[in-house]
Every structure is written in C-alpha cells, then in structure tokens.
Short mmCIF file of C-alpha atoms and ligand atoms in Angstrom, two decimals:
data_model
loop_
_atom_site.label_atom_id
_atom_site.label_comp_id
_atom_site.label_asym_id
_atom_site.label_seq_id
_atom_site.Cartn_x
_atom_site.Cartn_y
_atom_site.Cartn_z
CA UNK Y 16 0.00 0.00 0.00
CA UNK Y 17 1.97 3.41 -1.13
CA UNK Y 18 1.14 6.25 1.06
CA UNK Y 19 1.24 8.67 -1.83
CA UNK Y 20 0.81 8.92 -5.67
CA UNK Y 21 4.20 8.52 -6.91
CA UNK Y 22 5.21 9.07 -10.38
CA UNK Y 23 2.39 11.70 -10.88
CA UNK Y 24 2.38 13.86 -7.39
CA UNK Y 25 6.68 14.44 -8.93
CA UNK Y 26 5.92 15.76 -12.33
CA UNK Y 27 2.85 17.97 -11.20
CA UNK Y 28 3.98 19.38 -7.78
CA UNK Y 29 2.08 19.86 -4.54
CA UNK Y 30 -0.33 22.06 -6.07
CA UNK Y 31 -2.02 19.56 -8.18
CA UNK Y 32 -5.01 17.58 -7.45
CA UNK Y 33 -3.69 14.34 -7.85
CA UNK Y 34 -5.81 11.66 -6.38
CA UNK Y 35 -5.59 8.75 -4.52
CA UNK Y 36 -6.65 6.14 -6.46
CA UNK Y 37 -8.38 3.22 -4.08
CA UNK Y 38 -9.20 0.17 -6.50
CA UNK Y 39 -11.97 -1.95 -4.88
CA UNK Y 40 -13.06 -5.71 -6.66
CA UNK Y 41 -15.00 -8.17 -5.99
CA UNK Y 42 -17.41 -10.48 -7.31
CA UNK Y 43 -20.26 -9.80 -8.88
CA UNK Y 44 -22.99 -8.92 -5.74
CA UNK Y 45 -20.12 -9.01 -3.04
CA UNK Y 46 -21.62 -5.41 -2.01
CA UNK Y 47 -18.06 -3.17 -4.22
CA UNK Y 48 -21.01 -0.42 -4.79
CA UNK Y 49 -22.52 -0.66 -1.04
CA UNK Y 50 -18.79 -0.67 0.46
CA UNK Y 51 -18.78 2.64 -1.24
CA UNK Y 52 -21.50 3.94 -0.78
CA UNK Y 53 -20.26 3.59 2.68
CA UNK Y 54 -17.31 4.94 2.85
CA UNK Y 55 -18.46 8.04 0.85
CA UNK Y 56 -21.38 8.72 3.14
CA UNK Y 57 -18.65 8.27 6.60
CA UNK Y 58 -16.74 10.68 4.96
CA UNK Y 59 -19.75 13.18 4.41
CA UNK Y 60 -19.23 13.26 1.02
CA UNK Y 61 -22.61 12.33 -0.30
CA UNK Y 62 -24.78 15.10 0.43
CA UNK Y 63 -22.09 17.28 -1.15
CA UNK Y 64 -22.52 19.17 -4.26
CA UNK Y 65 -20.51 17.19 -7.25
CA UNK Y 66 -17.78 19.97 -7.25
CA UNK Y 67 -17.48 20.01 -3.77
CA UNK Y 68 -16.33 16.50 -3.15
CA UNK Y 69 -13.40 15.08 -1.86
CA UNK Y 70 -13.56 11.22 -2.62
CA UNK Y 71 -15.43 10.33 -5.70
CA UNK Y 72 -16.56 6.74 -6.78
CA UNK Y 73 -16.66 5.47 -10.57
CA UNK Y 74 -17.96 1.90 -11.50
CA UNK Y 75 -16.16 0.23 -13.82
CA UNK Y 76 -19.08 -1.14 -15.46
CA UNK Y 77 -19.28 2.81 -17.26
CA UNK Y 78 -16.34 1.14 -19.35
CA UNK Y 79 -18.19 -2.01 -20.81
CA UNK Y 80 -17.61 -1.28 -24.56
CA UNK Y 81 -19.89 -1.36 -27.12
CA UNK Y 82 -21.59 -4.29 -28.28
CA UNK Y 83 -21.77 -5.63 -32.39
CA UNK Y 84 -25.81 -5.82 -33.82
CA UNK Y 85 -25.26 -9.51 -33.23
CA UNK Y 86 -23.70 -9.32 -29.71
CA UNK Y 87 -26.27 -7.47 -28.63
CA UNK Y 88 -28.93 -9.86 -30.00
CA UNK Y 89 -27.24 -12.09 -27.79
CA UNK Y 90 -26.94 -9.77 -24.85
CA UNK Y 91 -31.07 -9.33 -25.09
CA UNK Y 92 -31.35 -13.32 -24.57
CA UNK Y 93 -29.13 -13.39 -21.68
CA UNK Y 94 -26.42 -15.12 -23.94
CA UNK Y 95 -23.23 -12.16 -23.93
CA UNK Y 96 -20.50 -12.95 -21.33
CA UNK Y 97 -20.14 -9.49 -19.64
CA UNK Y 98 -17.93 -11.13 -16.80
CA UNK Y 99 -14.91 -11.76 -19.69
CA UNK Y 100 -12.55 -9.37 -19.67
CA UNK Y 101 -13.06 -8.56 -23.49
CA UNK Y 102 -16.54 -7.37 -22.58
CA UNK Y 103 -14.84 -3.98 -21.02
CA UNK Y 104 -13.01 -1.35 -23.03
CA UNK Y 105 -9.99 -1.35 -21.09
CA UNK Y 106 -7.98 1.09 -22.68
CA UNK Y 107 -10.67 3.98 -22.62
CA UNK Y 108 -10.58 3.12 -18.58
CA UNK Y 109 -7.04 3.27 -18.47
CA UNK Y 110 -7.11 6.52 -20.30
CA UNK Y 111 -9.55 7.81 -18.36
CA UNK Y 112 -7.21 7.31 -15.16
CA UNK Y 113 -4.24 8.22 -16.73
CA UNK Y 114 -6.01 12.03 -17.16
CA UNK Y 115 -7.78 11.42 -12.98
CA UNK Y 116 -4.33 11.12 -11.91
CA UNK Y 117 -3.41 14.28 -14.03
CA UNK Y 118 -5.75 16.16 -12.16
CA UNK Y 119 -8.08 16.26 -15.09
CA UNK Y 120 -12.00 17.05 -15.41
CA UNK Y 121 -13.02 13.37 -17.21
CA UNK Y 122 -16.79 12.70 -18.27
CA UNK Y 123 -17.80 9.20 -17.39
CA UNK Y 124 -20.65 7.82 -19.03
CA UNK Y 125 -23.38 6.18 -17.20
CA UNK Y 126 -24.19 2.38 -18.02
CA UNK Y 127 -27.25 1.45 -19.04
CA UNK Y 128 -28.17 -2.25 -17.53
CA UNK Y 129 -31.52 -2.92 -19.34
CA UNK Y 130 -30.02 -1.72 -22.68
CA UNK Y 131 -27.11 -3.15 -22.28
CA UNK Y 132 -25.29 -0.08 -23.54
CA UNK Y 133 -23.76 3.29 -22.49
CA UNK Y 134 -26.31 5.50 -21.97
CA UNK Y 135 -26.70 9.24 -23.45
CA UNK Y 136 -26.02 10.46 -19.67
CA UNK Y 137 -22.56 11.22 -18.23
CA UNK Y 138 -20.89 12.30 -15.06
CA UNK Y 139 -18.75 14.97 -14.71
CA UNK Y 140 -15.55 13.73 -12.47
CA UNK Y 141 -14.26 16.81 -10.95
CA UNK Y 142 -10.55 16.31 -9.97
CA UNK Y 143 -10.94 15.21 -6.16
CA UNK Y 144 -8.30 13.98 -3.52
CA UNK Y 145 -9.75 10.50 -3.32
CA UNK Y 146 -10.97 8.57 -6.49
CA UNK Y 147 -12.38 4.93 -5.78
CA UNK Y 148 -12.88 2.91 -8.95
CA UNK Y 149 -14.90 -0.10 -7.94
CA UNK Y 150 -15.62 -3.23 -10.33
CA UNK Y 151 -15.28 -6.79 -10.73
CA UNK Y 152 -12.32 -6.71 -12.77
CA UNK Y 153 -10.06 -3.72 -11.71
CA UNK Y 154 -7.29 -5.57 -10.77
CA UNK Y 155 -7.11 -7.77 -14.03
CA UNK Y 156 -5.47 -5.41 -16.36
CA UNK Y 157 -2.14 -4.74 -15.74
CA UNK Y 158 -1.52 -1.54 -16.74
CA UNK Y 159 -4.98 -0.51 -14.96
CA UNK Y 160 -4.30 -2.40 -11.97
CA UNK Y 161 -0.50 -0.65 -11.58
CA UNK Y 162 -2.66 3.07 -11.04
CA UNK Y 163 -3.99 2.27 -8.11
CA UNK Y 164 -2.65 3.58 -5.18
CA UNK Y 165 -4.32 1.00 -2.69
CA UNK Y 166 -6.50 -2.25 -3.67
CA UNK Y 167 -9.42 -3.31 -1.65
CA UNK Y 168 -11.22 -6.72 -2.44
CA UNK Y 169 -14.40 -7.30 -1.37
CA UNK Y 170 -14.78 -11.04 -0.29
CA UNK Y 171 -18.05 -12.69 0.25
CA UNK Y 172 -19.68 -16.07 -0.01
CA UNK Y 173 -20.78 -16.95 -3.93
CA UNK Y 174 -24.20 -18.09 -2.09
CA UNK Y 175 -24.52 -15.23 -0.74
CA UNK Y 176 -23.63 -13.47 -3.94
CA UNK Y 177 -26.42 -15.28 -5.70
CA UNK Y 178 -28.61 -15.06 -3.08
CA UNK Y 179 -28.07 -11.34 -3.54
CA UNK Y 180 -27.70 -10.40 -7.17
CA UNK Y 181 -31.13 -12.50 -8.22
CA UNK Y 182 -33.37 -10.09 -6.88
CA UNK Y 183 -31.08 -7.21 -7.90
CA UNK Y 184 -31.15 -8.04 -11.26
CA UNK Y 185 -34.83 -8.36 -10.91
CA UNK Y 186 -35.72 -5.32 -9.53
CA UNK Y 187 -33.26 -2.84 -10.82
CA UNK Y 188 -31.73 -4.28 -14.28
CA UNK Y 189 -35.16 -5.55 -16.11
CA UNK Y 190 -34.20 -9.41 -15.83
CA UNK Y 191 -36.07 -12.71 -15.24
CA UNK Y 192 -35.86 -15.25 -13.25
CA UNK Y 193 -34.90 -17.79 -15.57
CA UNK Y 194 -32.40 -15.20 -17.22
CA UNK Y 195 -30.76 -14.12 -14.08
CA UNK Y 196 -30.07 -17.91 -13.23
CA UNK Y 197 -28.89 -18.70 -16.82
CA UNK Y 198 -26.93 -16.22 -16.97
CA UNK Y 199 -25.12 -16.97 -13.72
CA UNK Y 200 -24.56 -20.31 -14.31
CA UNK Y 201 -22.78 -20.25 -18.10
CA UNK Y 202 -20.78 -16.86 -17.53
CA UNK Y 203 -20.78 -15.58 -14.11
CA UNK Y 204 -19.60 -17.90 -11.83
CA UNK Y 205 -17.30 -19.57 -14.38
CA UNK Y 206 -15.85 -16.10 -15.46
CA UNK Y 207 -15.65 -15.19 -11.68
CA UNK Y 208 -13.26 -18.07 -11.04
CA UNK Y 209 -11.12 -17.83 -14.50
CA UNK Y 210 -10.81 -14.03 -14.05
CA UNK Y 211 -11.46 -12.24 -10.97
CA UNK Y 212 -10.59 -14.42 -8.16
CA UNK Y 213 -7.22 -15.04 -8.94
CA UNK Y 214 -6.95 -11.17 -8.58
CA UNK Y 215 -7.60 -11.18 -4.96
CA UNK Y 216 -3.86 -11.91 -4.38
CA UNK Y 217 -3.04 -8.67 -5.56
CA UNK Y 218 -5.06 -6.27 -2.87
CA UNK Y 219 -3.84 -4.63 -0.07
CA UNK Y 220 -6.97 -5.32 1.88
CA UNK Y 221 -9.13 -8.25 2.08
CA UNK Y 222 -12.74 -7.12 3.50
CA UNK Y 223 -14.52 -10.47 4.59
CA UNK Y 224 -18.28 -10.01 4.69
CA UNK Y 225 -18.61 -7.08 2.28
CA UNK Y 226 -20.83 -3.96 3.73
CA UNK Y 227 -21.39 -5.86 7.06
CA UNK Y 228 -17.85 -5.28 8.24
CA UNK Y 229 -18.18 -2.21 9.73
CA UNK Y 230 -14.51 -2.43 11.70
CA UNK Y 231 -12.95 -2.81 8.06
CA UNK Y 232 -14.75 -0.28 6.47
CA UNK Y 233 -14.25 1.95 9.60
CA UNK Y 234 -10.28 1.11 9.28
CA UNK Y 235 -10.58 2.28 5.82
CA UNK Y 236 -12.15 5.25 6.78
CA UNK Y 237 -9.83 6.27 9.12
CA UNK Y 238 -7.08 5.87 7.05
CA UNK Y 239 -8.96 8.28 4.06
CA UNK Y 240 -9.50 10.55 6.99
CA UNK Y 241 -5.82 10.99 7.39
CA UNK Y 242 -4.85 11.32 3.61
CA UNK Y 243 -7.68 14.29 3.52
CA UNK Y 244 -6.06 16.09 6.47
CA UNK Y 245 -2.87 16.14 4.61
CA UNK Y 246 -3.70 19.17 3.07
CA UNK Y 247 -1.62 19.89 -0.17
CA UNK Y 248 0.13 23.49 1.73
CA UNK Y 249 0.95 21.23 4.62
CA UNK Y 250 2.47 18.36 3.12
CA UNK Y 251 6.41 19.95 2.19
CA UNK Y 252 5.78 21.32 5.38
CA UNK Y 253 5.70 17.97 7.21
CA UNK Y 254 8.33 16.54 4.99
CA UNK Y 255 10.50 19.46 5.74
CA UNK Y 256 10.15 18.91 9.59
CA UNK Y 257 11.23 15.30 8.52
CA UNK Y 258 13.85 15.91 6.92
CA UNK Y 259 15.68 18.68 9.69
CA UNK Y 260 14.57 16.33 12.17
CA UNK Y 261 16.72 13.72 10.70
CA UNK Y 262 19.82 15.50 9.64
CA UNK Y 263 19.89 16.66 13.07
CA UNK Y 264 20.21 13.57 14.96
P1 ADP Q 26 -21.66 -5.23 -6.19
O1 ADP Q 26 -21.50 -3.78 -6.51
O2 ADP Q 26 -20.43 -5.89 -5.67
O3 ADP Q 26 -22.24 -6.00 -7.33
P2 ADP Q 26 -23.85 -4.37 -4.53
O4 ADP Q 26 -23.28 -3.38 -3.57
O5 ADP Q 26 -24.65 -3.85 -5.67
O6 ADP Q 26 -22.71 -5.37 -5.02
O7 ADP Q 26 -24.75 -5.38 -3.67
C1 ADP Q 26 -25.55 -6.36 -4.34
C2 ADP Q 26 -26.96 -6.34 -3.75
O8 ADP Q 26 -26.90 -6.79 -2.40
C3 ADP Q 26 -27.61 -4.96 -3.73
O9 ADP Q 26 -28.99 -5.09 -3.95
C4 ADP Q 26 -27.33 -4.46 -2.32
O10 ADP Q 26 -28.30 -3.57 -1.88
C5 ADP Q 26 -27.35 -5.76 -1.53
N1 ADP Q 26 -26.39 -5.77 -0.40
C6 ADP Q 26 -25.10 -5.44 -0.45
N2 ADP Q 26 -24.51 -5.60 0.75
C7 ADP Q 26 -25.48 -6.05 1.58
C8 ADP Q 26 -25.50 -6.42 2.97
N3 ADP Q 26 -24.42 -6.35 3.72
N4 ADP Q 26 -26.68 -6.86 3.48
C9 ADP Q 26 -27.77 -6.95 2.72
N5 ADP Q 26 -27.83 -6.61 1.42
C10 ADP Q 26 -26.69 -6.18 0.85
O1 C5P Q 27 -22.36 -4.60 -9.85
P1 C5P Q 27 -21.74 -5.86 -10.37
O2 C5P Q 27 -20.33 -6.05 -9.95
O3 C5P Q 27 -22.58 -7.06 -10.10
O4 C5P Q 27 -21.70 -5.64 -11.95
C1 C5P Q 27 -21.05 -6.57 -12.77
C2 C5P Q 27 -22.03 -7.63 -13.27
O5 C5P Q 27 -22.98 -7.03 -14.13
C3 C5P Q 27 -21.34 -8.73 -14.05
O6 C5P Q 27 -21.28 -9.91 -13.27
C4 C5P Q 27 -22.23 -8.92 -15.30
O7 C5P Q 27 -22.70 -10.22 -15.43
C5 C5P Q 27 -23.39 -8.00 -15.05
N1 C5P Q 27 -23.86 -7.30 -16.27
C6 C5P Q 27 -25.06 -7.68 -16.83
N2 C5P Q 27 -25.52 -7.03 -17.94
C7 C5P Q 27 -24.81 -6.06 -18.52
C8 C5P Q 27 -23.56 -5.65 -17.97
C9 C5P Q 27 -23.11 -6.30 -16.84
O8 C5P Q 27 -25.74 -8.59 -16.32
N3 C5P Q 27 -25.28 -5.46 -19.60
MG1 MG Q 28 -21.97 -2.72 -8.32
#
C-alpha cells in the first residue's frame, strides 16, 4: 500500500489535485457499490454538491464497450459474457485514469443495464483527492491495476452473492428469473473463477463479509480521513520537519 501517488504527485507538484486512487473488486454482488456507498457517506461526502467532493466513486461497469448488432442480440437473450474481460473497453478506462491522476475534469458515461449499452447520460468527475474505482475486474489489467494507489477486495460467499444479485437483477436491471439464473450459471460464476478471483492476491486489503464489516470499512475510513487532512500546503511542510529532524540527529 503506497502512502502517496508517486510518479504523478513528482511531475505535477504539490499544487495539483492528484488523487488517490483506491481500487476496490470483488465479485459480482459481493456489495463493491454498497462498500462505497459507505465509505463516501462516513466521509460526508454524499450530500455534497458534485464539485465540492473530496472522494469520488466510478464503476467500472461505465467502461463495458460497445456491443456488435449480433452481440447485442445475444446480450437481449441473456447469452453475452459481460464477466470476460473482453466485454470492457480497457484502454478507454485506463485513459480515463491516466487524465484522474493528471488532475483532469473526465466525463464518465453512465451504463445502461436494461439496454445493455452506455447510456446518453454522463458524469462529470471533478478532480478530487480521493478517487475509488470499484468493479469486478479492476485488478485484471495490468496496466490498470498498476494506477492504483491501494486495492481493496471485497470477499463474500458466492451463495450469498447469488442469493443477492437475483433479486437485484430483478428489480433494478429488467431481468427474469430464468435469465438471471442462466446467466449466472454459463458466464458468471465460471468467469468469476477464470478471471477475478485469482486477482484477490493482488489487494492490499481483504474485507470479509462485504458492507457488514463495519470495523474494516471503519479502518478504511480512518485511514482516508488521514490522507484528507494532509492538506496539499501542509504536506512539504511535514516533509521538511522530517527531513531537519533527521539531519539533526
Ligand atoms: P456489487 O456492486 O459488488 O455488485 P452491490 O453493492 O450492488 O454489489 O450489492 C448487491 C446487492 O446486495 C444490492 O442489492 C445491495 O443492496 C445488496 N447488499 C449489499 N450488501 C449487503 C448487505 N451487507 N446486506 C444486505 N444486502 C446487501
Ligand atoms: O455490480 P456488479 O459487480 O454485479 O456488476 C457486474 C455484473 O454485471 C457482471 O457480473 C455482469 O454479469 C453484469 N452485467 C449484466 N448485464 C450487462 C452488464 C453487466 O448482467 N449489460
Ligand atoms: Mg456494483
């Protein structure tokens, strides 16, 4: 876990906004969105204005890539692996970070579950201190996975998981039954085990019991906390104080 941006934080100087980036996977339904949707609303950033914010969370799921006509024939029967790693455009989300940790403005676009597709709505990323990126395969790409700063993986029970994203998918991304189920059993779990559990070895943090563990999430917090009270003016200061503190002894 590096306390600070490296390469990026030397080539822009103090002054910049350049983020931490927190990576957070899991699999699919292991509660990624709800663990930040926690953290965001201990740190009191939810009820802020979008410009105002501090920490702000993107899903990587704004970076599936669009489908072919016949793909997304497939898609509409509940027959498109979206849990493969060639269902995401990976290079637009590395891009994308590449100009967060520049201390860029970025648009993300929002994803549209019952359409399968981008939809015509965005989000404005303003540059923050704190960027999460959560999704279930963050920590696959290399050069995407490199970024991050600090990587949280979310680890709960695949019953659970099930148990979980079947009425999910019912009630807020236009699926059936029969579809849901399907689909879980010929891409999802067998894509979750190919691809994005053998990328739990590379987090920092393991959080057992997703959005129930409120000491991990807590720890987390705490640990933001301290990065956002390292105000930009104040850290040279506190390296300087190092530094004469060292030479003297
Ligand atoms: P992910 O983003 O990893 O797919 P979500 O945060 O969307 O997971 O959680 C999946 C579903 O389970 C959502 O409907 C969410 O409200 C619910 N959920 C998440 N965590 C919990 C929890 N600890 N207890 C009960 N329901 C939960
Ligand atoms: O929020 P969650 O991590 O569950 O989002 C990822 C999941 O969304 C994947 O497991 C994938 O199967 C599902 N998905 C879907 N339909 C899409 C895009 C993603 O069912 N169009
Ligand atoms: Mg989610």
């Amino acid at each position: 876990m590096s306390e600070k941006p490296a390469d990026y934080s030397l080539t822009n100087g103090f002054e910049s906004k350049t983020p931490f980036l927190i990576g957070v996977a899991g699999g699919t339904a292991s509660g990624k969105s709800t663990v930040c949707q926690k953290i965001m609303e201990k740190l009191g950033q939810q009820q802020k204005e979008q410009t105002e914010r501090r920490v702000v969370c993107i899903s990587q799921d704004s970076f599936y890539r669009s489908l072919t006509p016949s793909e997304r024939v497939r898609a509409e029967r509940g027959q498109f692996n979206f849990d493969h790693p060639d269902a995401f455009d990976d290079k637009k989300l590395l891009t994308i970070l590449k100009e967060i940790l520049a201390g860029k403005k970025v648009e993300v676009p929002e994803y549209d579950y019952v359409t399968n597709s981008i939809s015509n709505r965005s989000h404005t990323i303003y540059p923050a201190d704190v960027v999460l990126i959560e999704g279930i395969l963050v920590f696959y790409f290399p050069e995407v996975r490199d970024l991050f700063h600090m990587k949280l993986f979310v680890d709960t029970d695949s019953d659970t998981r099930l148990a979980r994203r079947v009425p999910r998918d019912i009630m807020e991304r236009g699926r059936d039954l029969e579809q849901v189920l399907n689909q879980y059993m010929n891409f999802v779990k067998p894509a979750f085990e190919e691809f994005c559990l053998p990328t739990k070895k590379f987090a920092d943090v393991i959080i057992p019991r997703g959005a129930d563990n409120l000491v991990a999430i807590d720890l987390i917090v705490q640990h933001i906390s301290e990065y956002l009270k390292r105000s930009p003016t104040e850290k040279p200061q506190l390296e300087y104080a190092v530094l004469t503190r060292s030479t003297s002894v």
